[in-house]
Amino acid sequence: MTTRYGYLGPEGTFTQMALQSWVTAHEDGPDAAGTGEQVPFGSVDQALDALRRSEIDAAMVPIENSVEGGVSATLDALASGDPLVVTGEVNVPITFVLAARAGMPLADVRSVGTHSHAWAQVRGWMDAHLPAATYVPTLSTAAAAAGLGDAGGSDGGRAAYDAAVCAPVAATNHGLTVLATDIGDRVGAVTRFVLVARPGALPERTGADKTTVMLFQRDDRAGGLLELLEQFAVRGINMTRLESRPTKESLGSYCFSIDFEGHVWDERVGEALMGLKRVCAEVRFLGSYPREDGAQVEVAPLTTDEDFAGARAWLTSLRRG
Ligand SMILES: O=C(O)C(=O)C[C@]1(C(=O)O)C=C[C@@H](O)C=C1
């Protein structure tokens, strides 16, 4: 059966590159899905809602950028609504171009359209080369390019900006002229994307896995966050991302989005999740999945599966008397 993959579109987004790279890497694997069908959505919310309604089988969405940090739209969409889980990750190197319609010189560019995360990564270049240009937010970098292309956006090609910050491929797709290349402020910028699915069979444990959770505290008090973090520390679990997001219920009310090393089938991870379940108002499990870089988790001394199994066997023997 063909897998229907949703992604943040239109064609030519970095998210589509991530999906393409995922599909290519998994084409011949045990879960081979051929090239699948790729369905573009206008926003992360639309893609994840379609997934919740079972209109697609999985969705590729951006979650974290090495320059601008977490992608709030994704973190928030995963934090509420019917549960979804991450089943894989893809890291994509990010390079931006500034593109415009033929005949537009760089000096005449007064306004620039792009995705907010892209704008944050080219702000320095803009200050240096187009300090007077105003920023026009678009739903993705490719949507910004499409707005300038012949087919145009809903306004028939008269976008509300003169140039777009996008991937080179999006400029090519829409017949735009590239005014400047490599305009990102940081060489080596990377965005991490995740493949999200409805809960089902978990990806197998590989020894090089990550787990993602969203934690909601019981109350706001001294040491509350420390109590959550302790659950990882005492079991030798390394966190790879920690972000707070407003719960949106009241000012000052936050939840915590965390990625950490290990798989829910690792004993130390299971014990940490049980500890979190005791101390949190809600623990939203958002999946265990293989790391893209394949880096094996370094298991801290005395936190192996055998160590936990040995301790449990000891307790069982005490209880038996
Ligand atoms: O607009 C795109 O092309 C996207 O895929 C979204 C997105 C993001 O959300 O961070 C992805 C990578 C880039 O860092 C900029 C924008």
Tab-separated table of C-alpha atoms and ligand atoms in Angstrom:
chain	number	residue	atom	x	y	z
A	1	MET	CA	0.000	0.000	0.000
A	2	THR	CA	1.327	3.468	-0.856
A	3	THR	CA	2.142	5.600	2.165
A	4	ARG	CA	0.605	9.076	2.058
A	5	TYR	CA	3.101	11.556	3.522
A	6	GLY	CA	2.018	15.101	4.367
A	7	TYR	CA	4.541	17.936	4.638
A	8	LEU	CA	4.754	21.691	5.133
A	9	GLY	CA	4.517	22.857	1.534
A	10	PRO	CA	4.280	23.970	-1.145
A	11	GLU	CA	6.874	22.099	-3.205
A	12	GLY	CA	10.400	23.380	-2.646
A	13	THR	CA	10.306	23.861	1.142
A	14	PHE	CA	13.129	22.580	3.296
A	15	THR	CA	10.495	20.315	4.823
A	16	GLN	CA	9.954	18.665	1.448
A	17	MET	CA	13.720	18.100	1.193
A	18	ALA	CA	13.591	16.399	4.580
A	19	LEU	CA	10.710	14.192	3.428
A	20	GLN	CA	12.496	13.343	0.181
A	21	SER	CA	15.607	12.371	2.096
A	22	TRP	CA	13.534	10.216	4.488
A	23	VAL	CA	11.738	8.452	1.644
A	24	THR	CA	15.013	7.819	-0.221
A	25	ALA	CA	16.680	6.397	2.890
A	26	HIS	CA	13.737	4.107	3.683
A	27	GLU	CA	12.750	3.032	0.176
A	28	ASP	CA	14.565	-0.283	0.386
A	29	GLY	CA	14.285	-0.826	4.122
A	30	PRO	CA	12.096	-3.326	5.958
A	31	ASP	CA	9.196	-0.823	6.000
A	32	ALA	CA	9.662	0.000	2.329
A	33	ALA	CA	6.920	2.298	1.154
A	34	GLY	CA	8.238	3.002	-2.337
A	35	THR	CA	8.459	6.702	-2.945
A	36	GLY	CA	5.019	7.136	-1.374
A	37	GLU	CA	2.652	9.954	-2.153
A	38	GLN	CA	3.702	13.442	-1.007
A	39	VAL	CA	0.890	15.805	-0.029
A	40	PRO	CA	1.729	19.495	0.632
A	41	PHE	CA	-0.089	21.462	3.362
A	42	GLY	CA	-0.132	25.217	3.964
A	43	SER	CA	0.869	24.962	7.628
A	44	VAL	CA	2.146	22.543	10.259
A	45	ASP	CA	-1.280	22.615	11.953
A	46	GLN	CA	-3.045	21.676	8.731
A	47	ALA	CA	-0.680	18.747	8.139
A	48	LEU	CA	-1.034	17.420	11.699
A	49	ASP	CA	-4.831	17.868	11.676
A	50	ALA	CA	-5.040	15.879	8.432
A	51	LEU	CA	-2.935	13.187	10.120
A	52	ARG	CA	-5.303	13.139	13.109
A	53	ARG	CA	-8.245	12.744	10.705
A	54	SER	CA	-6.400	9.809	9.020
A	55	GLU	CA	-6.308	11.587	5.647
A	56	ILE	CA	-2.554	10.909	5.518
A	57	ASP	CA	-0.356	8.231	7.151
A	58	ALA	CA	2.493	10.437	8.397
A	59	ALA	CA	3.626	14.061	8.294
A	60	MET	CA	7.089	15.632	8.034
A	61	VAL	CA	7.346	18.863	10.059
A	62	PRO	CA	10.219	21.121	11.252
A	63	ILE	CA	10.903	20.982	15.000
A	64	GLU	CA	14.262	22.660	15.737
A	65	ASN	CA	16.790	24.918	14.035
A	66	SER	CA	20.420	25.311	15.101
A	67	VAL	CA	20.175	29.130	14.901
A	68	GLU	CA	16.589	30.010	15.856
A	69	GLY	CA	15.713	27.119	18.176
A	70	GLY	CA	12.396	25.310	18.521
A	71	VAL	CA	9.597	25.610	15.966
A	72	SER	CA	6.715	26.730	18.197
A	73	ALA	CA	3.990	25.769	15.687
A	74	THR	CA	5.153	22.144	15.825
A	75	LEU	CA	5.833	21.991	19.579
A	76	ASP	CA	2.391	23.435	20.341
A	77	ALA	CA	0.535	21.257	17.836
A	78	LEU	CA	2.093	18.144	19.390
A	79	ALA	CA	1.350	19.331	22.948
A	80	SER	CA	-2.436	19.299	22.570
A	81	GLY	CA	-5.144	17.532	20.568
A	82	ASP	CA	-5.334	13.805	19.892
A	83	PRO	CA	-1.973	12.188	20.642
A	84	LEU	CA	0.604	11.841	17.867
A	85	VAL	CA	4.103	10.345	18.023
A	86	VAL	CA	7.436	11.000	16.355
A	87	THR	CA	8.713	7.948	14.470
A	88	GLY	CA	11.898	9.366	12.930
A	89	GLU	CA	14.066	12.428	12.437
A	90	VAL	CA	15.954	14.053	9.541
A	91	ASN	CA	18.558	16.847	9.746
A	92	VAL	CA	18.804	19.131	6.712
A	93	PRO	CA	21.605	21.674	6.104
A	94	ILE	CA	20.028	25.056	5.393
A	95	THR	CA	21.255	27.448	2.685
A	96	PHE	CA	19.201	30.446	1.605
A	97	VAL	CA	19.122	32.566	-1.534
A	98	LEU	CA	17.481	35.932	-2.119
A	99	ALA	CA	15.348	35.641	-5.252
A	100	ALA	CA	13.184	38.074	-7.223
A	101	ARG	CA	11.385	38.408	-10.546
A	102	ALA	CA	13.637	38.973	-13.575
A	103	GLY	CA	14.645	42.616	-13.897
A	104	MET	CA	14.489	43.487	-10.184
A	105	PRO	CA	17.922	44.780	-9.093
A	106	LEU	CA	19.055	44.183	-5.512
A	107	ALA	CA	19.157	47.935	-4.870
A	108	ASP	CA	15.407	48.235	-5.637
A	109	VAL	CA	14.286	45.584	-3.163
A	110	ARG	CA	12.118	47.335	-0.547
A	111	SER	CA	10.379	44.330	1.019
A	112	VAL	CA	11.240	40.666	1.525
A	113	GLY	CA	8.877	37.731	2.072
A	114	THR	CA	9.814	34.528	3.866
A	115	HIS	CA	9.066	32.176	6.777
A	116	SER	CA	9.756	33.673	10.226
A	117	HIS	CA	12.423	31.039	10.996
A	118	ALA	CA	14.199	31.832	7.743
A	119	TRP	CA	14.074	35.582	8.437
A	120	ALA	CA	15.683	34.997	11.826
A	121	GLN	CA	18.583	33.229	10.078
A	122	VAL	CA	19.307	36.021	7.542
A	123	ARG	CA	18.729	39.120	9.717
A	124	GLY	CA	22.436	40.013	9.798
A	125	TRP	CA	22.738	39.787	6.007
A	126	MET	CA	19.621	41.929	5.589
A	127	ASP	CA	20.945	44.572	7.999
A	128	ALA	CA	24.190	44.713	6.031
A	129	HIS	CA	22.745	44.672	2.475
A	130	LEU	CA	19.101	45.816	2.631
A	131	PRO	CA	18.808	47.732	5.918
A	132	ALA	CA	15.621	49.535	4.841
A	133	ALA	CA	13.765	46.437	3.589
A	134	THR	CA	10.579	45.521	5.439
A	135	TYR	CA	9.827	41.925	6.317
A	136	VAL	CA	6.633	40.216	5.100
A	137	PRO	CA	5.916	36.879	6.825
A	138	THR	CA	4.837	33.935	4.681
A	139	LEU	CA	3.758	30.406	5.643
A	140	SER	CA	6.971	28.876	4.268
A	141	THR	CA	10.037	29.850	2.247
A	142	ALA	CA	8.641	28.132	-0.851
A	143	ALA	CA	5.311	29.950	-0.406
A	144	ALA	CA	7.301	33.206	-0.539
A	145	ALA	CA	8.931	32.129	-3.829
A	146	ALA	CA	5.594	30.940	-5.232
A	147	GLY	CA	4.068	34.337	-4.481
A	148	LEU	CA	6.585	35.925	-6.865
A	149	GLY	CA	6.366	33.244	-9.561
A	150	ASP	CA	4.289	33.481	-12.736
A	151	ALA	CA	1.450	31.449	-11.254
A	152	GLY	CA	1.698	33.729	-8.219
A	153	GLY	CA	-0.270	33.390	-5.026
A	154	SER	CA	-3.962	34.127	-4.650
A	155	ASP	CA	-3.271	37.606	-6.027
A	156	GLY	CA	-2.134	36.224	-9.383
A	157	GLY	CA	1.563	36.859	-8.902
A	158	ARG	CA	1.504	40.337	-7.359
A	159	ALA	CA	2.963	39.394	-4.004
A	160	ALA	CA	3.164	42.035	-1.282
A	161	TYR	CA	6.975	41.931	-1.412
A	162	ASP	CA	9.770	42.386	-3.968
A	163	ALA	CA	12.000	39.419	-3.137
A	164	ALA	CA	11.878	36.076	-1.326
A	165	VAL	CA	14.308	34.271	0.979
A	166	CYS	CA	14.048	30.619	0.015
A	167	ALA	CA	15.936	27.453	-0.904
A	168	PRO	CA	17.730	27.540	-4.282
A	169	VAL	CA	15.328	24.890	-5.614
A	170	ALA	CA	12.273	27.050	-4.845
A	171	ALA	CA	13.786	29.955	-6.820
A	172	THR	CA	14.385	27.611	-9.772
A	173	ASN	CA	10.878	26.082	-9.541
A	174	HIS	CA	9.299	29.515	-9.908
A	175	GLY	CA	11.621	30.926	-12.569
A	176	LEU	CA	13.061	33.566	-10.231
A	177	THR	CA	16.403	35.346	-10.561
A	178	VAL	CA	18.832	34.756	-7.715
A	179	LEU	CA	20.129	38.107	-6.406
A	180	ALA	CA	22.392	36.658	-3.697
A	181	THR	CA	23.402	33.189	-2.541
A	182	ASP	CA	24.358	31.788	0.869
A	183	ILE	CA	22.787	34.651	2.772
A	184	GLY	CA	22.419	32.762	6.070
A	185	ASP	CA	24.235	34.439	8.964
A	186	ARG	CA	25.648	31.165	10.263
A	187	VAL	CA	27.552	28.743	8.079
A	188	GLY	CA	26.480	25.181	8.811
A	189	ALA	CA	22.918	25.989	9.952
A	190	VAL	CA	20.819	22.846	10.282
A	191	THR	CA	17.094	22.271	10.762
A	192	ARG	CA	15.859	19.096	12.362
A	193	PHE	CA	12.587	17.666	11.047
A	194	VAL	CA	10.477	14.895	12.524
A	195	LEU	CA	8.211	12.349	10.900
A	196	VAL	CA	5.003	12.199	12.939
A	197	ALA	CA	2.393	9.417	12.911
A	198	ARG	CA	-0.671	8.320	14.844
A	199	PRO	CA	0.263	6.139	17.855
A	200	GLY	CA	0.847	2.504	16.876
A	201	ALA	CA	3.702	0.035	16.936
A	202	LEU	CA	6.833	1.789	18.203
A	203	PRO	CA	9.981	1.935	16.068
A	204	GLU	CA	12.323	-0.803	17.306
A	205	ARG	CA	15.027	-0.048	19.838
A	206	THR	CA	18.376	0.403	18.068
A	207	GLY	CA	20.698	1.536	20.883
A	208	ALA	CA	20.938	4.922	19.119
A	209	ASP	CA	17.513	6.299	19.957
A	210	LYS	CA	15.843	9.440	21.205
A	211	THR	CA	12.589	9.907	23.100
A	212	THR	CA	10.422	13.046	23.092
A	213	VAL	CA	8.025	14.071	25.871
A	214	MET	CA	5.961	17.088	26.877
A	215	LEU	CA	5.737	17.573	30.641
A	216	PHE	CA	3.017	19.503	32.496
A	217	GLN	CA	3.789	20.406	36.105
A	218	ARG	CA	1.340	19.878	38.979
A	219	ASP	CA	1.976	23.265	40.522
A	220	ASP	CA	4.333	26.224	40.474
A	221	ARG	CA	6.733	25.966	43.419
A	222	ALA	CA	10.395	26.188	44.330
A	223	GLY	CA	12.286	23.178	42.987
A	224	GLY	CA	9.426	22.045	40.721
A	225	LEU	CA	11.524	21.996	37.554
A	226	LEU	CA	14.440	20.457	39.415
A	227	GLU	CA	12.147	17.604	40.461
A	228	LEU	CA	11.423	16.872	36.785
A	229	LEU	CA	15.056	17.084	35.710
A	230	GLU	CA	16.147	14.856	38.587
A	231	GLN	CA	14.183	11.976	37.051
A	232	PHE	CA	16.631	12.017	34.136
A	233	ALA	CA	19.788	12.830	36.092
A	234	VAL	CA	19.554	10.017	38.637
A	235	ARG	CA	19.084	7.466	35.841
A	236	GLY	CA	22.038	8.728	33.790
A	237	ILE	CA	19.845	10.014	30.943
A	238	ASN	CA	21.235	12.790	28.741
A	239	MET	CA	18.782	15.409	27.428
A	240	THR	CA	19.361	16.732	23.901
A	241	ARG	CA	16.733	19.520	23.877
A	242	LEU	CA	14.775	21.283	26.609
A	243	GLU	CA	12.315	24.079	25.926
A	244	SER	CA	9.542	25.730	27.845
A	245	ARG	CA	6.298	26.631	26.072
A	246	PRO	CA	3.358	28.528	27.540
A	247	THR	CA	0.422	26.243	28.373
A	248	LYS	CA	-1.728	29.171	27.125
A	249	GLU	CA	-3.922	28.889	30.238
A	250	SER	CA	-2.524	31.848	32.173
A	251	LEU	CA	0.469	34.151	32.267
A	252	GLY	CA	3.496	32.373	33.713
A	253	SER	CA	2.118	28.865	33.145
A	254	TYR	CA	4.618	26.744	31.179
A	255	CYS	CA	5.077	23.177	30.021
A	256	PHE	CA	8.392	21.586	29.016
A	257	SER	CA	9.256	19.951	25.725
A	258	ILE	CA	12.175	17.556	26.123
A	259	ASP	CA	14.168	15.214	23.875
A	260	PHE	CA	16.465	12.767	25.593
A	261	GLU	CA	18.696	9.837	24.676
A	262	GLY	CA	17.252	6.342	24.907
A	263	HIS	CA	14.154	4.322	24.002
A	264	VAL	CA	11.043	3.648	26.059
A	265	TRP	CA	12.112	-0.029	26.087
A	266	ASP	CA	15.382	0.875	27.892
A	267	GLU	CA	14.932	0.112	31.595
A	268	ARG	CA	16.384	3.458	32.702
A	269	VAL	CA	13.998	5.305	30.374
A	270	GLY	CA	11.005	3.312	31.618
A	271	GLU	CA	11.952	4.101	35.239
A	272	ALA	CA	12.401	7.806	34.420
A	273	LEU	CA	8.996	7.925	32.720
A	274	MET	CA	7.397	6.300	35.780
A	275	GLY	CA	9.107	8.881	38.000
A	276	LEU	CA	7.808	11.688	35.777
A	277	LYS	CA	4.309	10.203	35.806
A	278	ARG	CA	4.344	10.376	39.620
A	279	VAL	CA	5.480	13.997	39.853
A	280	CYS	CA	3.814	15.604	36.800
A	281	ALA	CA	0.189	16.548	36.193
A	282	GLU	CA	0.561	15.080	32.695
A	283	VAL	CA	3.288	13.329	30.749
A	284	ARG	CA	2.650	13.343	27.026
A	285	PHE	CA	4.767	10.607	25.410
A	286	LEU	CA	5.687	11.799	21.918
A	287	GLY	CA	7.613	8.769	20.711
A	288	SER	CA	10.906	6.835	20.756
A	289	TYR	CA	12.742	6.710	17.434
A	290	PRO	CA	16.201	6.142	15.929
A	291	ARG	CA	18.601	9.102	15.844
A	292	GLU	CA	19.462	10.128	12.335
A	293	ASP	CA	23.198	10.290	13.064
A	294	GLY	CA	23.172	6.738	14.459
A	295	ALA	CA	25.254	7.832	17.493
A	296	GLN	CA	25.003	5.049	20.084
A	297	VAL	CA	23.804	6.146	23.500
A	298	GLU	CA	26.610	6.083	26.059
A	299	VAL	CA	25.041	4.239	28.946
A	300	ALA	CA	26.278	5.634	32.265
A	301	PRO	CA	27.744	3.153	34.794
A	302	LEU	CA	25.110	1.374	36.907
A	303	THR	CA	22.207	2.350	34.582
A	304	THR	CA	22.236	-0.602	32.170
A	305	ASP	CA	19.155	-2.808	31.680
A	306	GLU	CA	20.952	-5.496	33.727
A	307	ASP	CA	21.535	-3.088	36.630
A	308	PHE	CA	17.833	-2.244	36.794
A	309	ALA	CA	16.755	-5.880	36.340
A	310	GLY	CA	19.159	-6.944	39.111
A	311	ALA	CA	17.762	-4.330	41.506
A	312	ARG	CA	14.185	-5.398	40.715
A	313	ALA	CA	15.009	-9.068	41.271
A	314	TRP	CA	16.531	-8.145	44.640
A	315	LEU	CA	13.348	-6.267	45.677
A	316	THR	CA	11.187	-9.187	44.566
A	317	SER	CA	13.264	-11.528	46.722
A	318	LEU	CA	12.881	-9.208	49.756
A	319	ARG	CA	9.112	-9.105	49.318
A	320	ARG	CA	8.898	-12.867	49.039
A	321	GLY	CA	10.623	-13.052	52.453
B	1	LIG	O1	9.731	27.274	4.994
B	1	LIG	C1	10.334	26.221	4.789
B	1	LIG	O2	10.951	25.961	3.759
B	1	LIG	C2	10.313	25.213	5.849
B	1	LIG	O3	10.487	24.062	5.577
B	1	LIG	C3	10.134	25.692	7.281
B	1	LIG	C4	11.423	26.076	7.967
B	1	LIG	C5	11.206	26.183	9.545
B	1	LIG	O4	10.109	26.057	10.037
B	1	LIG	O5	12.211	26.391	10.241
B	1	LIG	C6	12.431	25.024	7.767
B	1	LIG	C7	13.740	25.274	7.614
B	1	LIG	C8	14.291	26.642	7.588
B	1	LIG	O6	15.003	26.784	8.805
B	1	LIG	C9	13.239	27.683	7.494
B	1	LIG	C10	11.922	27.392	7.545
